[in-house]
Amino acid sequence: MNSILYGVTAVLLLISWMRDRERTVKALMKAWKAFENILPQILIVLLLVGVLLTMLDAETIVMIIGDSSGVFGVIAAAVVGSITLIPGFVAFPTASLLLSAGAGYMQIAAFISTLMMVGIVTFPVERAYFSRSLTLYRNAFAFLFSFLVAFVIAWVEAQS
Amino acid sequence: MRALIHKYSVLVFLLAVLVGYSLFDQVFTSSVIDLALVQLKELLLVVPPVFILLGLLDVWVPKATLSRWMGTGSGMTGGLLAFLVGSAAAGPLYGAFPVASVFMKKGVSFTNVLIFIGAWSTTKLPMLLFEISSLGPRFALTRLLIDIPGIIIIAVLLNRIIPEAEKVDMYQRAEKR
């Protein structure tokens, strides 16, 4: 996947360079500025995620959402998903592990959905680009919506 | 230089606390640093092309073009386009914010910016195959099917709730970035 992304970027960059060098340099400067702007906040996010994942290892997560059934487990899963930020390629295998360790589909769906849509550690970054109220509302809606996702997935998985 | 120190002050403070804490619990600190470094590697692998594409978009695509495709009058097509661009994305959610900012600068409507962010956050197509192989097609496809209307409804709701003045302010700040 990364190679496609790099390939497309390289081709476009080359075309841009051949058509107008000055503009390409300007584009790269803008890219760097945008990156440099967000970098300090991102590094803080990475550190906080490191702290969270150290405290919330797979065993702890199973303890929270594994045996506990019903709505409490779903709420716990949604809260854990909201505060953690794990890249998808780690999250999906982890979720599959949690499933085989005894977590229910409803809990796992709530966890996956909030993990992707709700960002508590990235709140300051999101607020800087948009606004406080938009960030609050977006995350609140995404949190609530994740329960719907959890119920539907649990229902679909129960049909088999 | 002073601005630079100011920008990184919180980070330096956090690192100092972490190093100080290692006197009590070395395992904790080294685990935190390890996990942060793994994610940093992921970040450096995926994020540079995203930002270069953002830069190219900024200098090559005129505001009129993007505003015609995804602006206020673009209707369903604009929403669909915003959804597809967001779903094709790679990288973590925080990568979506700078791109959304360039979209705002280029006159993409507020609802479509929100659809883009929603799609980037949760219906990334590159991740779909991975989700299918880990959690099964039934799980992944159900989630995708319910997320599509969910993203649109949340975007429309947010567009209604946020006051016009606040949107204007966000667009003006995006302009300066």
Coordinates of C-alpha atoms in Angstrom, one line a residue:
Chain A
M1 CA 0.0 0.0 0.0
N2 CA 2.8 2.4 0.9
S3 CA 4.5 1.7 -2.4
I4 CA 1.4 2.8 -4.3
L5 CA 1.3 6.0 -2.2
Y6 CA 5.0 6.7 -2.8
G7 CA 4.7 5.8 -6.5
V8 CA 1.8 8.2 -7.1
T9 CA 3.5 11.0 -5.2
A10 CA 6.8 10.5 -7.0
V11 CA 5.1 10.5 -10.5
L12 CA 3.1 13.7 -9.6
L13 CA 6.1 15.4 -8.2
L14 CA 8.1 14.6 -11.3
I15 CA 5.4 15.9 -13.6
S16 CA 5.2 19.0 -11.5
W17 CA 9.0 19.5 -11.6
M18 CA 9.1 19.2 -15.4
R19 CA 6.3 21.6 -15.8
D20 CA 7.3 24.3 -13.4
R21 CA 10.3 24.0 -11.0
E22 CA 9.6 27.1 -9.1
R23 CA 6.1 26.0 -8.3
T24 CA 7.3 22.6 -7.3
V25 CA 9.7 24.1 -4.8
K26 CA 6.9 26.2 -3.5
A27 CA 4.7 23.0 -3.1
L28 CA 7.5 21.3 -1.2
M29 CA 8.0 24.3 1.1
K30 CA 4.2 24.3 1.8
A31 CA 4.4 20.6 2.5
W32 CA 7.2 21.1 4.9
K33 CA 5.5 24.1 6.6
A34 CA 2.3 22.1 7.1
F35 CA 4.3 19.2 8.5
E36 CA 6.4 21.3 10.8
N37 CA 3.3 23.1 12.0
I38 CA 1.7 19.9 13.3
L39 CA 4.9 18.1 14.3
P40 CA 5.2 19.2 18.0
Q41 CA 1.6 18.3 18.7
I42 CA 2.0 14.9 16.9
L43 CA 5.1 14.0 18.9
I44 CA 3.1 14.7 22.1
V45 CA 0.3 12.5 20.8
L46 CA 2.8 9.7 20.2
L47 CA 4.2 10.0 23.7
L48 CA 0.7 10.0 25.2
V49 CA -0.2 6.9 23.1
G50 CA 2.9 5.2 24.4
V51 CA 1.8 5.9 28.0
L52 CA -1.7 4.7 27.3
L53 CA -0.6 1.5 25.5
T54 CA 1.8 0.7 28.3
M55 CA -0.9 1.0 30.9
L56 CA -3.6 -0.7 28.7
D57 CA -2.0 -3.8 27.3
A58 CA -4.1 -6.5 25.7
E59 CA -4.6 -8.3 29.0
T60 CA -6.0 -5.2 30.7
I61 CA -8.3 -4.6 27.8
V62 CA -9.6 -8.1 27.9
M63 CA -10.2 -7.7 31.6
I64 CA -12.3 -4.6 31.0
I65 CA -14.4 -5.9 28.1
G66 CA -13.8 -9.6 28.0
D67 CA -16.0 -11.2 30.6
S68 CA -18.2 -8.2 31.2
S69 CA -21.3 -8.6 29.2
G70 CA -24.0 -6.3 27.9
V71 CA -24.1 -2.6 28.0
F72 CA -21.4 -2.0 30.6
G73 CA -18.9 -3.8 28.5
V74 CA -19.9 -1.9 25.4
I75 CA -19.5 1.4 27.2
A76 CA -16.1 0.4 28.6
A77 CA -15.0 -0.7 25.1
A78 CA -16.1 2.6 23.6
V79 CA -14.3 4.6 26.3
V80 CA -11.1 2.5 25.8
G81 CA -11.4 2.9 22.0
S82 CA -11.9 6.7 22.4
I83 CA -8.8 7.3 24.4
T84 CA -6.5 5.0 22.6
L85 CA -5.1 5.7 19.1
I86 CA -3.7 2.6 17.5
P87 CA -2.9 2.2 13.8
G88 CA -5.3 -0.1 11.9
F89 CA -2.7 -2.7 11.2
V90 CA -2.2 -3.2 14.9
A91 CA -5.8 -2.7 15.9
F92 CA -7.5 -5.3 13.7
P93 CA -5.2 -8.2 14.8
T94 CA -5.6 -7.1 18.4
A95 CA -9.3 -7.0 18.0
S96 CA -9.3 -10.5 16.5
L97 CA -7.2 -11.6 19.5
L98 CA -9.6 -10.1 21.9
L99 CA -12.5 -11.8 20.2
S100 CA -10.9 -15.2 20.6
A101 CA -10.0 -14.3 24.2
G102 CA -13.7 -14.0 25.0
A103 CA -14.8 -10.5 24.1
G104 CA -18.2 -10.1 22.4
Y105 CA -18.8 -8.8 18.9
M106 CA -20.7 -5.8 20.3
Q107 CA -17.8 -4.8 22.5
I108 CA -15.2 -5.3 19.8
A109 CA -17.3 -3.3 17.3
A110 CA -17.7 -0.4 19.8
F111 CA -13.9 -0.6 20.4
I112 CA -13.0 -0.5 16.7
S113 CA -15.5 2.2 15.8
T114 CA -14.5 4.6 18.5
L115 CA -10.8 3.8 18.0
M116 CA -11.1 5.1 14.4
M117 CA -13.6 7.9 14.8
V118 CA -13.1 9.4 18.2
G119 CA -9.8 10.9 19.1
I120 CA -9.3 12.2 22.7
V121 CA -5.5 12.5 22.5
T122 CA -5.7 14.3 19.2
F123 CA -8.3 16.7 20.5
P124 CA -5.8 19.7 20.7
V125 CA -4.6 19.0 17.1
E126 CA -8.2 18.9 15.8
R127 CA -9.2 22.0 17.8
A128 CA -6.2 24.0 16.3
Y129 CA -7.4 23.3 12.8
F130 CA -11.1 23.7 13.3
S131 CA -12.7 24.9 16.5
R132 CA -13.4 23.8 20.1
S133 CA -17.1 23.3 19.6
L134 CA -16.8 21.5 16.3
T135 CA -14.2 19.1 17.8
L136 CA -16.4 18.5 20.8
Y137 CA -19.6 17.8 18.7
R138 CA -17.8 15.7 16.1
N139 CA -16.3 13.4 18.7
A140 CA -19.5 13.2 20.7
F141 CA -21.5 12.3 17.6
A142 CA -18.9 9.7 16.6
F143 CA -19.0 8.3 20.1
L144 CA -22.8 7.9 20.1
F145 CA -22.8 6.6 16.5
S146 CA -20.3 3.9 17.5
F147 CA -23.0 2.3 19.8
L148 CA -25.3 2.0 16.8
V149 CA -22.5 0.4 14.8
A150 CA -21.9 -2.0 17.8
F151 CA -25.6 -3.0 18.0
V152 CA -25.9 -3.6 14.3
I153 CA -22.8 -5.6 14.0
A154 CA -23.7 -7.7 17.1
W155 CA -27.2 -8.3 15.5
V156 CA -25.7 -9.3 12.1
E157 CA -23.1 -11.6 13.7
A158 CA -25.9 -13.3 15.7
Q159 CA -27.8 -14.2 12.5
S160 CA -25.4 -17.0 11.5
Chain B
M1 CA 14.7 30.2 18.1
R2 CA 12.5 31.4 21.0
A3 CA 9.5 30.5 19.0
L4 CA 11.0 27.0 18.5
I5 CA 11.6 26.5 22.2
H6 CA 8.1 27.7 22.9
K7 CA 6.6 25.3 20.4
Y8 CA 8.4 22.3 21.8
S9 CA 8.1 23.2 25.5
V10 CA 5.3 20.8 26.3
L11 CA 7.1 18.0 24.6
V12 CA 10.3 18.7 26.4
F13 CA 8.4 18.9 29.7
L14 CA 6.7 15.5 29.1
L15 CA 10.0 13.9 28.1
A16 CA 11.6 15.3 31.3
V17 CA 8.8 13.9 33.4
L18 CA 9.2 10.5 31.7
V19 CA 13.0 10.4 32.2
G20 CA 12.5 11.5 35.8
Y21 CA 10.0 8.8 36.4
S22 CA 12.4 6.2 35.0
L23 CA 14.3 6.5 38.3
F24 CA 11.2 4.8 39.9
D25 CA 10.1 2.5 37.1
Q26 CA 12.5 2.0 34.3
V27 CA 10.4 -0.6 32.5
F28 CA 7.5 1.8 32.2
T29 CA 9.6 4.6 30.6
S30 CA 11.4 2.3 28.2
S31 CA 8.1 0.7 27.1
V32 CA 6.6 4.2 26.5
I33 CA 9.6 5.2 24.5
D34 CA 9.5 2.0 22.5
L35 CA 5.9 2.3 21.7
A36 CA 6.3 6.0 20.7
L37 CA 9.2 5.1 18.4
V38 CA 7.2 2.3 16.7
Q39 CA 4.5 4.9 15.9
L40 CA 7.1 7.5 14.9
K41 CA 8.4 5.0 12.3
E42 CA 4.9 4.5 11.0
L43 CA 4.4 8.2 10.9
L44 CA 7.6 8.9 9.0
L45 CA 6.8 6.1 6.5
V46 CA 3.2 7.2 5.6
V47 CA 3.0 10.9 6.3
P48 CA 5.7 12.5 4.0
P49 CA 3.9 11.6 0.7
V50 CA 0.6 12.8 2.2
F51 CA 2.1 16.2 2.9
I52 CA 3.8 16.4 -0.5
L53 CA 0.4 15.7 -2.2
L54 CA -1.1 18.4 0.0
G55 CA 1.6 20.8 -1.2
L56 CA 1.0 19.9 -4.9
L57 CA -2.7 20.3 -4.5
D58 CA -2.2 23.7 -2.9
V59 CA -0.1 25.1 -5.8
W60 CA -1.5 23.3 -8.8
V61 CA -5.3 23.1 -8.3
P62 CA -7.0 26.5 -8.6
K63 CA -9.6 27.4 -6.0
A64 CA -12.3 27.7 -8.7
T65 CA -11.8 24.1 -9.8
L66 CA -12.0 22.5 -6.4
S67 CA -14.8 24.8 -5.4
R68 CA -16.8 23.7 -8.5
W69 CA -16.2 20.1 -7.7
M70 CA -16.7 20.1 -4.0
G71 CA -18.0 23.5 -3.1
T72 CA -21.5 24.5 -1.8
G73 CA -23.2 24.0 -5.2
S74 CA -21.6 20.7 -6.0
G75 CA -24.4 18.6 -4.5
M76 CA -24.3 14.8 -4.4
T77 CA -21.3 14.6 -6.7
G78 CA -19.3 16.8 -4.3
G79 CA -20.2 14.7 -1.4
L80 CA -19.3 11.5 -3.2
L81 CA -16.0 12.9 -4.3
A82 CA -15.2 14.0 -0.7
F83 CA -16.1 10.5 0.5
L84 CA -13.9 8.8 -2.1
V85 CA -10.9 11.0 -1.5
G86 CA -11.2 10.5 2.2
S87 CA -11.6 6.7 1.8
A88 CA -8.6 6.5 -0.5
A89 CA -6.4 8.1 2.2
A90 CA -3.6 6.5 4.1
G91 CA -2.3 7.4 7.5
P92 CA -3.8 8.3 10.9
L93 CA -6.6 10.7 11.5
Y94 CA -4.4 13.6 12.4
G95 CA -3.1 13.6 8.8
A96 CA -6.6 14.5 7.6
F97 CA -6.7 17.8 9.4
P98 CA -4.0 19.7 7.4
V99 CA -5.5 18.3 4.2
A100 CA -9.0 19.4 5.3
S101 CA -7.4 22.8 5.9
V102 CA -6.2 23.1 2.3
F103 CA -9.7 21.9 1.2
M104 CA -11.2 24.8 3.1
K105 CA -8.7 27.2 1.6
K106 CA -9.8 26.0 -1.9
G107 CA -13.5 26.5 -1.3
V108 CA -14.7 23.0 -0.5
S109 CA -18.0 23.2 1.4
F110 CA -18.1 22.7 5.1
T111 CA -20.3 19.6 4.8
N112 CA -17.9 18.0 2.3
V113 CA -14.9 18.8 4.5
L114 CA -16.7 16.9 7.3
I115 CA -17.6 14.0 5.0
F116 CA -13.9 13.8 4.0
I117 CA -12.8 13.7 7.6
G118 CA -15.4 11.1 8.4
A119 CA -14.3 8.9 5.5
W120 CA -10.6 9.3 6.3
S121 CA -11.3 8.3 10.0
T122 CA -13.2 5.2 9.4
T123 CA -13.8 3.9 5.9
K124 CA -10.2 3.8 4.6
L125 CA -10.3 1.3 1.7
P126 CA -6.6 0.3 2.1
M127 CA -7.6 -0.9 5.6
L128 CA -10.7 -2.7 4.5
L129 CA -8.9 -5.8 3.2
F130 CA -7.0 -5.9 6.4
E131 CA -10.1 -5.7 8.5
I132 CA -11.7 -8.4 6.4
S133 CA -8.8 -10.8 7.0
S134 CA -8.7 -10.1 10.7
L135 CA -12.4 -9.8 11.7
G136 CA -14.2 -11.4 8.8
P137 CA -16.1 -10.0 5.8
R138 CA -19.4 -9.9 7.7
F139 CA -18.0 -7.6 10.3
A140 CA -16.0 -5.4 8.0
L141 CA -18.7 -5.0 5.3
T142 CA -21.5 -4.4 7.9
R143 CA -19.4 -1.7 9.4
L144 CA -18.6 -0.1 6.0
L145 CA -22.3 -0.1 5.0
I146 CA -23.5 1.5 8.3
D147 CA -20.6 4.0 8.3
I148 CA -21.5 5.5 4.9
P149 CA -24.9 6.9 6.0
G150 CA -23.4 7.6 9.4
I151 CA -20.6 9.8 8.1
I152 CA -23.1 11.8 5.9
I153 CA -25.6 12.3 8.7
I154 CA -22.9 13.4 11.2
A155 CA -21.5 15.8 8.6
V156 CA -25.0 17.3 7.8
L157 CA -25.8 17.6 11.6
L158 CA -22.5 19.3 12.4
N159 CA -23.0 21.7 9.5
R160 CA -26.4 22.7 10.9
I161 CA -25.2 23.0 14.5
I162 CA -22.0 25.1 14.0
P163 CA -22.9 28.8 13.6
E164 CA -22.1 30.5 10.3
A165 CA -19.7 33.0 12.0
E166 CA -17.7 30.2 13.5
K167 CA -17.4 28.5 10.0
V168 CA -16.3 31.8 8.5
D169 CA -13.6 32.1 11.2
M170 CA -12.4 28.5 10.5
Y171 CA -12.2 29.3 6.7
Q172 CA -10.3 32.5 7.4
R173 CA -7.7 30.7 9.6
A174 CA -7.3 28.0 6.9
E175 CA -6.6 30.8 4.4
K176 CA -3.7 32.1 6.4
R177 CA -2.1 28.7 6.9

